[in-house]
XYZ file of C-alpha atoms in Angstrom:
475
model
C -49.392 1.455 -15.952
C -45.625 1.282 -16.060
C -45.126 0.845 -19.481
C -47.645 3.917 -20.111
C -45.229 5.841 -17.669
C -42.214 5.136 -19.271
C -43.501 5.691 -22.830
C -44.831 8.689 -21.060
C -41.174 9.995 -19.553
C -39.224 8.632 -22.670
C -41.361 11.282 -24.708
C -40.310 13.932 -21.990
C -36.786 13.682 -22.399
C -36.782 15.498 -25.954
C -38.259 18.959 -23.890
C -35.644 21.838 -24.643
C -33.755 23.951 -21.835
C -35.936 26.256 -20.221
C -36.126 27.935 -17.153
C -39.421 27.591 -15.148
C -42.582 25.215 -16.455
C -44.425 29.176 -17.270
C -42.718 29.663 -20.197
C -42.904 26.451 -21.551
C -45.433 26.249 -24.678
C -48.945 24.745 -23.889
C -47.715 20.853 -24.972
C -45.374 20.598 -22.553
C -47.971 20.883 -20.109
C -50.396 18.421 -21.598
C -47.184 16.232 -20.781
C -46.893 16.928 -16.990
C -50.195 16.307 -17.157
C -50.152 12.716 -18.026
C -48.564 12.655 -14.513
C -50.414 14.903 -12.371
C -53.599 12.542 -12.671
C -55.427 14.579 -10.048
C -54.571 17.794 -11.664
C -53.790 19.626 -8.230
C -50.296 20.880 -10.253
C -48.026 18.278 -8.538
C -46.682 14.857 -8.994
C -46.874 12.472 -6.252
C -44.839 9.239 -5.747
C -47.995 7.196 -6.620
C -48.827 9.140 -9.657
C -45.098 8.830 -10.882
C -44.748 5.604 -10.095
C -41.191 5.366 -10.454
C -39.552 5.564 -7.176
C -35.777 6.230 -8.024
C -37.144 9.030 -10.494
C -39.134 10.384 -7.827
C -36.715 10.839 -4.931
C -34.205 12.194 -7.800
C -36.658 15.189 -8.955
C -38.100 16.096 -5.279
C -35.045 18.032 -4.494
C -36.896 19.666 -1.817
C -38.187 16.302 -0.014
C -41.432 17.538 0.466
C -43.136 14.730 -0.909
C -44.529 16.284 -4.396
C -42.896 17.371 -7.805
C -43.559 20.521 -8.530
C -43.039 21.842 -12.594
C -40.321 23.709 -11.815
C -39.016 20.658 -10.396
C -40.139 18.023 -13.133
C -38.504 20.592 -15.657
C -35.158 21.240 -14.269
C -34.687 17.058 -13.434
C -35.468 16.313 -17.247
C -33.402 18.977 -18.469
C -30.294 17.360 -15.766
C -30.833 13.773 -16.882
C -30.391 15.275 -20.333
C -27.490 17.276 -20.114
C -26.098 14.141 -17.624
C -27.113 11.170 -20.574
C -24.967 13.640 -23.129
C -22.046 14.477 -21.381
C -21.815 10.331 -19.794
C -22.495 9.077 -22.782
C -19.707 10.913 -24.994
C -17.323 9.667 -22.592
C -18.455 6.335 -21.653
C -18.123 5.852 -26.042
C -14.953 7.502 -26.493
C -11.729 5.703 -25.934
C -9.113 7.152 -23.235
C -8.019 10.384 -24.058
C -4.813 11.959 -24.584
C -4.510 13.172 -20.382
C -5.863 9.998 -19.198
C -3.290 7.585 -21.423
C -0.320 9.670 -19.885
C 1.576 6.837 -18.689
C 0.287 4.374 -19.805
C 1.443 1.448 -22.504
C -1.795 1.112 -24.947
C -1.378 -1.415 -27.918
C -4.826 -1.446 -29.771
C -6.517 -4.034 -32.080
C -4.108 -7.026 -31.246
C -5.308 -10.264 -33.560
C -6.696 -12.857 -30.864
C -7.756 -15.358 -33.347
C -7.195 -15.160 -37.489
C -10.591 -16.127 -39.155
C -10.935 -15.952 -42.745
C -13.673 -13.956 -43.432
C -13.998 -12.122 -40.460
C -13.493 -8.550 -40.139
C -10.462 -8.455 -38.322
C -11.731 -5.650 -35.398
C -14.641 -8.178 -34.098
C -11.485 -10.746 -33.225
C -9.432 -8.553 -31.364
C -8.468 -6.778 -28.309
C -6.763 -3.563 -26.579
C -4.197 -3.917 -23.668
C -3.295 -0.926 -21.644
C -0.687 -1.057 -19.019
C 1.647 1.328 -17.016
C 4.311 1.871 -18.464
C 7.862 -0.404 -16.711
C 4.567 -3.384 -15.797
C 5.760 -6.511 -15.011
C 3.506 -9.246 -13.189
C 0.462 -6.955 -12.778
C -2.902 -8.448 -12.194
C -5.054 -8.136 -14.724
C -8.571 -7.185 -15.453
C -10.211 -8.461 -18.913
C -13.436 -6.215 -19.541
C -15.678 -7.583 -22.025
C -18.609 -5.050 -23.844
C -21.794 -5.027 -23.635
C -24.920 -3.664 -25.278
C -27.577 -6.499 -26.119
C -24.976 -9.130 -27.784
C -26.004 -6.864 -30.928
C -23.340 -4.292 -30.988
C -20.920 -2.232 -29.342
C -16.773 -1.631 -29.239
C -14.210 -2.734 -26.894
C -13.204 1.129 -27.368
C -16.222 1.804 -24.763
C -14.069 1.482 -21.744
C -14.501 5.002 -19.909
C -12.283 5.318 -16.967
C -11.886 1.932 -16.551
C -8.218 2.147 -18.480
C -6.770 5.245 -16.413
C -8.316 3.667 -13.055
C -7.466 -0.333 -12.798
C -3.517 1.411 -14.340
C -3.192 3.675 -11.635
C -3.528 1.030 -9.353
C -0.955 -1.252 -11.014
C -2.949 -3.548 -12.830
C -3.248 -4.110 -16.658
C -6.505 -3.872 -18.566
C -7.910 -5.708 -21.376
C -10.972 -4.913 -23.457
C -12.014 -6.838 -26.209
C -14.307 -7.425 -28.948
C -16.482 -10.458 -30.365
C -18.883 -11.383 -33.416
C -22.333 -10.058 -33.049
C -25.800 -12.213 -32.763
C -27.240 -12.466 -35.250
C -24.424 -12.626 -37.634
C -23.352 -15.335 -35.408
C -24.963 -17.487 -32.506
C -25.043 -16.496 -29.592
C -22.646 -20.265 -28.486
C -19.798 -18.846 -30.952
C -19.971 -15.351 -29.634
C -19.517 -16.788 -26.250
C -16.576 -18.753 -27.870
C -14.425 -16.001 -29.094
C -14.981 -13.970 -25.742
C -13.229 -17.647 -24.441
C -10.612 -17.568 -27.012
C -9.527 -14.079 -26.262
C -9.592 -15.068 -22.799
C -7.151 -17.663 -23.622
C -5.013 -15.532 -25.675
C -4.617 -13.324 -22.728
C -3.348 -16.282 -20.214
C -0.932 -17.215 -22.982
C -0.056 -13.325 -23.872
C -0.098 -11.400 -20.890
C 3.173 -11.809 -19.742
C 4.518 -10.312 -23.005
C 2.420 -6.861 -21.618
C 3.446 -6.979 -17.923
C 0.742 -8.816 -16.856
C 0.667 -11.768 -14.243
C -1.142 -14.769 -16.406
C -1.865 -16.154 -12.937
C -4.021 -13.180 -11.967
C -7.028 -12.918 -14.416
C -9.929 -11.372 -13.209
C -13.364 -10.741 -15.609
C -15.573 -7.639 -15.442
C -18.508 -6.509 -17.449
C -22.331 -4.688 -17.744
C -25.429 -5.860 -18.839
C -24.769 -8.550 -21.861
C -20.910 -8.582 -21.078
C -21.880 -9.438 -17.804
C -23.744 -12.846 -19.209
C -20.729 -13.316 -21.096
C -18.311 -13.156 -17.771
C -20.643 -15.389 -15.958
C -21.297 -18.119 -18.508
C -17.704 -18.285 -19.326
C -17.029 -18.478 -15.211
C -19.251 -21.517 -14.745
C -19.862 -23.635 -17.702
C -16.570 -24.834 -18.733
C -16.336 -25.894 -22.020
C -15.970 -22.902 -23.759
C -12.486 -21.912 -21.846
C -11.849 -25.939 -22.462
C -12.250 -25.281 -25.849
C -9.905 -22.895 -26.421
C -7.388 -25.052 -24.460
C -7.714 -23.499 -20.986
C -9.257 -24.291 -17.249
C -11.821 -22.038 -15.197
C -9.018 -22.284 -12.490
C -7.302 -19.451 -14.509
C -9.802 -17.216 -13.544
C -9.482 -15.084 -10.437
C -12.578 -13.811 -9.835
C -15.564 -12.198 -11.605
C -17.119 -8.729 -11.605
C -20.545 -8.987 -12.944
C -22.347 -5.815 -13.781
C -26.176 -5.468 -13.644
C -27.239 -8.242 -15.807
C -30.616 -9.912 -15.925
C -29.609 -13.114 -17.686
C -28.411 -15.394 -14.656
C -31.110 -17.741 -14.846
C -31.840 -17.665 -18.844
C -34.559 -20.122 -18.800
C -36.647 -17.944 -15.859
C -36.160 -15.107 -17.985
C -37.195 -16.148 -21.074
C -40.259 -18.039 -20.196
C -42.915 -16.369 -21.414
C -40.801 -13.222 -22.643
C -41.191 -11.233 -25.976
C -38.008 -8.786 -25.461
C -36.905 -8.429 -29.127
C -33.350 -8.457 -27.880
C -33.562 -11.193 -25.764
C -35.456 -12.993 -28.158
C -32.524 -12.619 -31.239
C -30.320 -13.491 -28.795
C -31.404 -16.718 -26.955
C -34.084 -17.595 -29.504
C -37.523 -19.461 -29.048
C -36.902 -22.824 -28.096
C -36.272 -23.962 -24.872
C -33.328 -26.685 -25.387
C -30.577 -24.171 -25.771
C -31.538 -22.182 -22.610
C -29.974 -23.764 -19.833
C -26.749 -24.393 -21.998
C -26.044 -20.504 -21.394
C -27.456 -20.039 -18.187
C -25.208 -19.421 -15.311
C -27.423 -20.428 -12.502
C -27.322 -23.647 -13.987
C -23.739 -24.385 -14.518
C -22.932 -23.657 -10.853
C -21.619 -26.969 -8.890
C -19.012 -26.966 -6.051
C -15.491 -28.758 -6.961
C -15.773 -26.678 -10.844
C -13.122 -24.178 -9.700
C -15.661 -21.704 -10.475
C -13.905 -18.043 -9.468
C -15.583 -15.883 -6.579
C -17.685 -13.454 -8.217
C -19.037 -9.940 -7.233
C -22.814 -8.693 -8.162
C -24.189 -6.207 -8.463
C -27.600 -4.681 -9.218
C -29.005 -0.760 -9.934
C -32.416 0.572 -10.055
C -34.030 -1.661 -7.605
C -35.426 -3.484 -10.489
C -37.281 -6.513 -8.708
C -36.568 -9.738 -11.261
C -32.844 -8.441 -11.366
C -32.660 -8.381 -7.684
C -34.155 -11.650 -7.346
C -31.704 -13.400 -9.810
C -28.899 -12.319 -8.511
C -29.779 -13.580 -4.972
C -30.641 -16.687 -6.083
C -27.464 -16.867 -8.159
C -25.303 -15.737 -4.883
C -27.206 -18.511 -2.667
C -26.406 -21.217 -5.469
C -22.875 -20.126 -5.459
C -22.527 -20.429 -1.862
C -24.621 -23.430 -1.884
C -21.274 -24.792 -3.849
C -18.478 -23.375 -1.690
C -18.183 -20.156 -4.252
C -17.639 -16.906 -2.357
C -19.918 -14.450 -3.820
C -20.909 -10.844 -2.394
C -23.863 -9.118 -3.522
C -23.685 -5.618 -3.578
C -27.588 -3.234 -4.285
C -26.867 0.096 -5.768
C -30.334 1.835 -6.588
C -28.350 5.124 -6.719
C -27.346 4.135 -10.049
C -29.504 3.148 -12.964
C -28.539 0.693 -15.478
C -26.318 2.732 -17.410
C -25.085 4.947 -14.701
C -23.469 2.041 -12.788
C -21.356 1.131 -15.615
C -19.763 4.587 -15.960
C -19.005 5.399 -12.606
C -16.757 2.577 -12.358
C -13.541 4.071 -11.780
C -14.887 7.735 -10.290
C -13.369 8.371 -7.087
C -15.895 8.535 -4.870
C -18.399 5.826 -6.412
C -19.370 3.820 -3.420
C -19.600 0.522 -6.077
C -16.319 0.930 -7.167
C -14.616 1.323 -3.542
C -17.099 -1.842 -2.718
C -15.558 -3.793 -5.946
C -12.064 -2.730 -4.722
C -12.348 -3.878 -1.200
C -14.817 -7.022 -1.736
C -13.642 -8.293 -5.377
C -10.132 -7.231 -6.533
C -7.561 -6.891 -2.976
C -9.520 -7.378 -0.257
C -5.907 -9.421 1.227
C -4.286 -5.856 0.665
C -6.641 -3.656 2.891
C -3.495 -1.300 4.057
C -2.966 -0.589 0.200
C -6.959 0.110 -0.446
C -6.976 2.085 2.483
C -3.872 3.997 1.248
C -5.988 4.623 -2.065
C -8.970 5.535 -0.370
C -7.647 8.487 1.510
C -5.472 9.197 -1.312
C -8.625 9.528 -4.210
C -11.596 10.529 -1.808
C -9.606 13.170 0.468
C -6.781 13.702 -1.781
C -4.453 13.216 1.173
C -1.775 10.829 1.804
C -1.736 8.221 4.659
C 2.255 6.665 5.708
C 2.097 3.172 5.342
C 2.886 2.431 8.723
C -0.082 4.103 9.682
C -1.808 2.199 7.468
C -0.761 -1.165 8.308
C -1.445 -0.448 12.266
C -5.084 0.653 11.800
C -5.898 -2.424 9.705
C -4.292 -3.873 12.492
C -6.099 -1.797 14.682
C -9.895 -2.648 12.576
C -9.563 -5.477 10.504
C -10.464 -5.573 7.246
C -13.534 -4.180 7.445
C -14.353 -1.570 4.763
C -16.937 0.290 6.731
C -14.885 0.821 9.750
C -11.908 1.628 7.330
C -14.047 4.219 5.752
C -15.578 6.098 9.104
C -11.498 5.841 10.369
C -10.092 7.071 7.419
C -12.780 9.952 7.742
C -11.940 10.683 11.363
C -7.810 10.985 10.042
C -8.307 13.209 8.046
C -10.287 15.553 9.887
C -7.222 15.277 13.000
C -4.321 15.407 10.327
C -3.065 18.877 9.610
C -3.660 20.328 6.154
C -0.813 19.385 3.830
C 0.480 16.843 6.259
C 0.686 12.862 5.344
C -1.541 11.084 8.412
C 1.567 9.138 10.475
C 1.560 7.239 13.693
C 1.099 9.810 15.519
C -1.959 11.442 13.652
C -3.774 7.855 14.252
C -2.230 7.692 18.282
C -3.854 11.515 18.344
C -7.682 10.277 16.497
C -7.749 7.805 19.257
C -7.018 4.816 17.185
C -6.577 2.039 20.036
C -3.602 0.038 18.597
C -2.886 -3.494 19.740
C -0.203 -4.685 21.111
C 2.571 -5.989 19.823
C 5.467 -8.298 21.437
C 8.551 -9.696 19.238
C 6.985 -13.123 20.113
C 4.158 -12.532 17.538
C 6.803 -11.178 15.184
C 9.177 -14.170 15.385
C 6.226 -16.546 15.365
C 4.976 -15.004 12.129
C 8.758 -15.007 10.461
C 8.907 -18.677 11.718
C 5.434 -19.571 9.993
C 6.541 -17.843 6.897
C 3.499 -15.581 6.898
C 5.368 -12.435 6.134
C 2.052 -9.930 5.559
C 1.860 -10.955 9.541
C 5.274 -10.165 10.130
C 4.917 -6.593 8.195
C 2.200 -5.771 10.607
C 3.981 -6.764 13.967
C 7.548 -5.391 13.009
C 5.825 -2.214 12.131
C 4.050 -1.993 15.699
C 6.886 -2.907 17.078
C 9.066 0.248 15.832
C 6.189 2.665 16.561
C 5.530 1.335 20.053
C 9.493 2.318 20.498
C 10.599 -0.911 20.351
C 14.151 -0.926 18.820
C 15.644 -4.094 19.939
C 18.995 -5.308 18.452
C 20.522 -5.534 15.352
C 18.620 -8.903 14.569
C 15.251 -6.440 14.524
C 17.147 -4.011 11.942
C 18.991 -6.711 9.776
C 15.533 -8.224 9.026
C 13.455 -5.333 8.776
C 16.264 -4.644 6.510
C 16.152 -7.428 4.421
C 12.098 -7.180 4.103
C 12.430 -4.031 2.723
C 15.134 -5.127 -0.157
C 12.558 -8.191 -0.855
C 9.916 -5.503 -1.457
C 7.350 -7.355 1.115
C 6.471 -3.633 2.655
C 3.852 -1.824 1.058
């Protein structure tokens, strides 16, 4: 019945604009028929059959889809699918590379034969970077096709935060197997470590990111180690992993029994080869496999139930690994909203994943991109003091700020005294004890209490706060 419904809906997305289901010639009914089974003119949530579709076309909640309803949904989705997909294909335009350092198709490996584009890579950076983190994106699209050009917002976003991006490209199956395509995804890798530096990148901060087939890539090439051995490097190089909505975790499960063309061309027939490219099966603890963040859109049930038993093997092995559901988004959704300001996945990837040890700066960013106002960093500091590190509380806070602060007015001390922020204390014993444990972050924090709670002390207090300040350890 699902397959008939999505033939079904597929067909329905070629309906032109219209305004009300009336004026619509006498085939586009016969369609909405297919759904209204009972033929009492509306769609239920049975007769659709498609939850996430459902809730999205009932703008009125009642419970049914009416055909002014079903119309003006299809003719959203396909005004949505045509603008996201022109820019999710198009590289970063003109606006968004303002400021930033792009070098483009940069050789990772020389292959005779090969046409030099599938063997390269793109590096954008802001402009003055020097020992950024950095965030290699690998593309997608069924091992088949696609361009390391596809990148979106990704660029503009991970630069504005002072890191340095890298998208790159590979052979395609079935030109090549599917073992050396994961191979040159590993040797660009390795070109990066050895690179980065050159492009104001940290080589000790690589992180991996990618959708759907990328995301296989980033996940095989986190856990089964020879392919980064075999282009010379370690998994320890890797930082972490940000795995996008893939279904091919456990390969073997998946496969069994399957008849997906694509999945087919790519991991072929026989069973031997399977588990060589299967994450869940590379995952032991002492590997220095890198702590990776999941995450799955659409509710789709055999997703859903890979990743969690990929996240409880990881942990199994001593592998931090958060799992993050996001059935707002479908497959191809989640991918481009990575980036938009107030995408809940990407504020979740930039707490969880990518600075989690800097929640004053993400908290800084959040009120900065969400409410386009700006929060002191001594405010910040005090109510991640004040919290922890706990993005949900740091969210509803951050919320609360804002709505105390005065229009055009930075949130300070005092605006986060006023919201009823309930600092802790803060005695120069905890601030000497953290200088004398060498945990500066700590000393930051309790130096900064300190001076708002009036504390002046002598000129010891003011030499080092001083001298913290010329070291660059405040945010």
């Amino acid at each position: 019945m699902r397959l008939v419904t999505i033939t079904a809906l597929c067909c329905l997305l070629a309906i032109p604009s219209t305004n009300t289901f009336a004026q619509r010639p006498a085939a586009d009914g016969e369609r909405f028929q297919r759904f209204d089974r009972n033929g009492d003119g509306k769609i239920t949530a049975d007769e659709l059959d498609m939850p996430v579709l459902f809730k999205a076309a009932d703008k009125n909640r009642d419970g049914f889809v009416t055909p002014d309803e079903f119309v003006g949904y299809l003719q959203q989705r396909q005004g949505d699918r045509r603008g996201k997909m022109s820019r999710q294909r198009a590289p970063v335009s003109a606006a968004a590379a303002e400021g930033l350092r792009i070098k483009r198709n940069i050789r990772y490996r020389e292959t005779s034969g090969v046409e030099p584009n599938l063997r390269s890579l793109d590096v954008y950076a802001p402009k003055n970077a020097k020992n950024l983190p950095v965030m290699i994106y690998i593309h997608g699209v069924g091992w088949q096709r696609g361009d390391k050009a596809a990148v979106g917002l990704k660029p503009a976003y991970f630069c504005s935060r002072d890191w340095v991006f890298v998208s790159l490209n590979y052979r395609f199956v079935p030109a090549v197997d599917l073992l050396t395509q994961l191979q040159d995804s590993a040797d660009a890798i390795g070109w990066v470590h050895k690179h980065i530096a050159d492009h104001g990148g940290d080589p000790q901060q690589l992180h991996l990111m990618r959708h759907s087939a990328g995301a296989h890539h980033v996940a095989i090439l986190a856990t089964n180690e020879r392919f980064l051995k075999a282009a010379g490097k370690e998994l320890s190089i890797l930082k972490s992993v940000v795995e996008l909505d893939t279904q091919a975790l456990d390969v073997p499960g998946m496969m069994t029994g399957s008849e997906n063309a694509t999945y087919v061309q790519a991991f072929g027939k026989e069973e031997s080869p399977w588990r060589q490219v299967s994450p869940l099966h590379h995952v032991a603890e002492g590997k220095g496999i890198p702590p990776f963040f999941l995450v799955v859109a659409d509710n789709r049930e055999q997703k859903l139930q890979q990743a969690a038993a990929f996240q409880k093997s990881l942990q199994t092995a001593d592998v931090r690994c958060e799992f993050v559901e996001a059935p707002e988004h479908n497959h191809g959704s989640l991918n481009r909203a990575i980036g938009e300001p107030n995408d809940k996945v990407t504020r979740a990837m930039e707490f969880k994943a990518l600075g989690s040890d800097d929640a004053p700066g993400w908290l800084m960013g959040l009120v900065r991109d969400r409410f386009g106002r700006e929060i002191e960093p001594d405010a910040a500091v005090a109510v991640v003091a004040a919290l922890g590190p706990a993005m949900g509380p740091l969210v509803a806070e951050a919320e609360k700020l804002v709505a105390v602060a005065r229009d055009g007015e930075p949130i300070t001390l005092d605006v986060v005294r006023a919201a009823g922020t309930h600092l802790p204390s803060a005695d120069r014993g905890g601030w000497i004890k953290a200088v004398g444990a060498g945990d500066l972050r700590r000393a930051v924090v309790e130096l900064r209490l300190l001076l708002s709670q009036g504390e002046r002390g002598v000129g010891l207090t003011i030499a080092l706060a001083t001298q913290l300040l010329r070291v660059g350890v405040f945010l």
